[in-house]
Amino acid sequence: QGDSHVWSPLHWASSNEHSQLVEALLEAGANIHAVSISGAGYTHVAASSESTEILRIISKAGLSLTATDSLGLTPLHYACSSGSPGTVEFIL
């Protein structure tokens, strides 16, 4: 279930680099296709949080690193905006 930001627990775990929690939520059957009110998925959140480990985990679970949000932005856009060369390199 989401909060007032329409973020699920998996969004919050992805944004705070809690890799073990992300893995536990995925194993528990969390909806991997949930998006925020802006259309941002977990890959977008992890990319903006500069977390390549979370990106690795959620892309392995089947999420696309080329998914777009409601503005047409991809996780690569989010990674560039956050100034994270390591995350950009991982996505590319």
mmCIF file of C-alpha atoms in Angstrom:
data_model
loop_
_atom_site.group_PDB
_atom_site.id
_atom_site.type_symbol
_atom_site.label_atom_id
_atom_site.label_comp_id
_atom_site.label_asym_id
_atom_site.label_seq_id
_atom_site.Cartn_x
_atom_site.Cartn_y
_atom_site.Cartn_z
ATOM 1 C CA GLN A 1 0.000 0.000 0.000
ATOM 2 C CA GLY A 2 1.236 3.497 -0.810
ATOM 3 C CA ASP A 3 1.501 6.604 1.311
ATOM 4 C CA SER A 4 0.448 10.195 0.613
ATOM 5 C CA HIS A 5 3.237 10.440 -1.985
ATOM 6 C CA VAL A 6 1.762 7.328 -3.603
ATOM 7 C CA TRP A 7 5.042 5.591 -2.868
ATOM 8 C CA SER A 8 4.988 1.957 -1.874
ATOM 9 C CA PRO A 9 7.347 0.484 0.715
ATOM 10 C CA LEU A 10 9.491 -0.681 -2.212
ATOM 11 C CA HIS A 11 9.788 2.911 -3.479
ATOM 12 C CA TRP A 12 10.999 4.027 -0.038
ATOM 13 C CA ALA A 13 13.432 1.128 0.304
ATOM 14 C CA SER A 14 14.788 1.838 -3.191
ATOM 15 C CA SER A 15 15.245 5.533 -2.444
ATOM 16 C CA ASN A 16 17.133 4.851 0.777
ATOM 17 C CA GLU A 17 19.491 2.176 -0.557
ATOM 18 C CA HIS A 18 18.118 -0.581 1.661
ATOM 19 C CA SER A 19 19.136 -3.488 -0.561
ATOM 20 C CA GLN A 20 18.233 -6.228 1.929
ATOM 21 C CA LEU A 21 14.788 -4.721 2.430
ATOM 22 C CA VAL A 22 14.294 -4.433 -1.343
ATOM 23 C CA GLU A 23 15.181 -8.113 -1.721
ATOM 24 C CA ALA A 24 12.841 -9.082 1.124
ATOM 25 C CA LEU A 25 9.954 -7.073 -0.343
ATOM 26 C CA LEU A 26 10.503 -8.636 -3.765
ATOM 27 C CA GLU A 27 10.611 -12.124 -2.243
ATOM 28 C CA ALA A 28 7.392 -11.344 -0.354
ATOM 29 C CA GLY A 29 5.643 -10.561 -3.636
ATOM 30 C CA ALA A 30 5.734 -6.758 -3.766
ATOM 31 C CA ASN A 31 4.179 -5.327 -6.922
ATOM 32 C CA ILE A 32 7.222 -4.600 -9.070
ATOM 33 C CA HIS A 33 5.206 -2.537 -11.518
ATOM 34 C CA ALA A 34 3.845 0.061 -9.078
ATOM 35 C CA VAL A 35 4.580 3.674 -9.968
ATOM 36 C CA SER A 36 4.294 6.956 -8.101
ATOM 37 C CA ILE A 37 1.806 9.671 -8.981
ATOM 38 C CA SER A 38 4.435 11.071 -11.395
ATOM 39 C CA GLY A 39 4.817 7.679 -13.020
ATOM 40 C CA ALA A 40 8.217 7.036 -11.462
ATOM 41 C CA GLY A 41 8.967 3.381 -10.924
ATOM 42 C CA TYR A 42 11.543 1.781 -8.697
ATOM 43 C CA THR A 43 14.259 2.098 -11.332
ATOM 44 C CA HIS A 44 13.679 5.870 -11.467
ATOM 45 C CA VAL A 45 13.837 6.173 -7.681
ATOM 46 C CA ALA A 46 16.987 4.058 -7.396
ATOM 47 C CA ALA A 47 18.658 5.980 -10.234
ATOM 48 C CA SER A 48 17.964 9.322 -8.573
ATOM 49 C CA SER A 49 19.291 7.923 -5.285
ATOM 50 C CA GLU A 50 22.531 6.900 -6.988
ATOM 51 C CA SER A 51 22.097 3.257 -5.974
ATOM 52 C CA THR A 52 23.557 0.865 -8.510
ATOM 53 C CA GLU A 53 23.056 -2.038 -6.089
ATOM 54 C CA ILE A 54 19.297 -1.412 -5.965
ATOM 55 C CA LEU A 55 19.230 -1.001 -9.754
ATOM 56 C CA ARG A 56 21.022 -4.325 -10.100
ATOM 57 C CA ILE A 57 18.525 -6.066 -7.808
ATOM 58 C CA ILE A 58 15.378 -4.642 -9.374
ATOM 59 C CA SER A 59 16.555 -5.019 -12.963
ATOM 60 C CA LYS A 60 17.359 -8.666 -12.171
ATOM 61 C CA ALA A 61 13.751 -8.947 -10.927
ATOM 62 C CA GLY A 62 12.589 -7.927 -14.400
ATOM 63 C CA LEU A 63 12.215 -4.156 -14.292
ATOM 64 C CA SER A 64 13.320 -2.187 -17.317
ATOM 65 C CA LEU A 65 16.065 0.403 -17.109
ATOM 66 C CA THR A 66 14.447 2.185 -20.062
ATOM 67 C CA ALA A 67 10.966 2.630 -18.559
ATOM 68 C CA THR A 68 9.550 6.142 -18.812
ATOM 69 C CA ASP A 69 7.698 8.208 -16.227
ATOM 70 C CA SER A 70 4.713 10.455 -16.999
ATOM 71 C CA LEU A 71 7.051 13.068 -18.547
ATOM 72 C CA GLY A 72 8.842 10.531 -20.717
ATOM 73 C CA LEU A 73 11.960 10.516 -18.542
ATOM 74 C CA THR A 74 13.956 7.315 -18.096
ATOM 75 C CA PRO A 75 16.099 6.209 -15.153
ATOM 76 C CA LEU A 76 19.078 7.479 -17.173
ATOM 77 C CA HIS A 77 17.601 10.997 -17.045
ATOM 78 C CA TYR A 78 17.234 10.674 -13.265
ATOM 79 C CA ALA A 79 20.810 9.408 -12.874
ATOM 80 C CA CYS A 80 22.185 12.279 -14.972
ATOM 81 C CA SER A 81 20.139 14.774 -12.975
ATOM 82 C CA SER A 82 21.531 13.439 -9.707
ATOM 83 C CA GLY A 83 25.098 13.698 -11.009
ATOM 84 C CA SER A 84 25.987 10.061 -10.509
ATOM 85 C CA PRO A 85 28.515 8.847 -13.102
ATOM 86 C CA GLY A 86 28.553 5.336 -11.625
ATOM 87 C CA THR A 87 24.793 5.009 -11.944
ATOM 88 C CA VAL A 88 24.879 6.425 -15.476
ATOM 89 C CA GLU A 89 27.568 3.901 -16.410
ATOM 90 C CA PHE A 90 25.563 1.033 -14.910
ATOM 91 C CA ILE A 91 22.436 2.000 -16.854
ATOM 92 C CA LEU A 92 24.345 2.364 -20.111
#
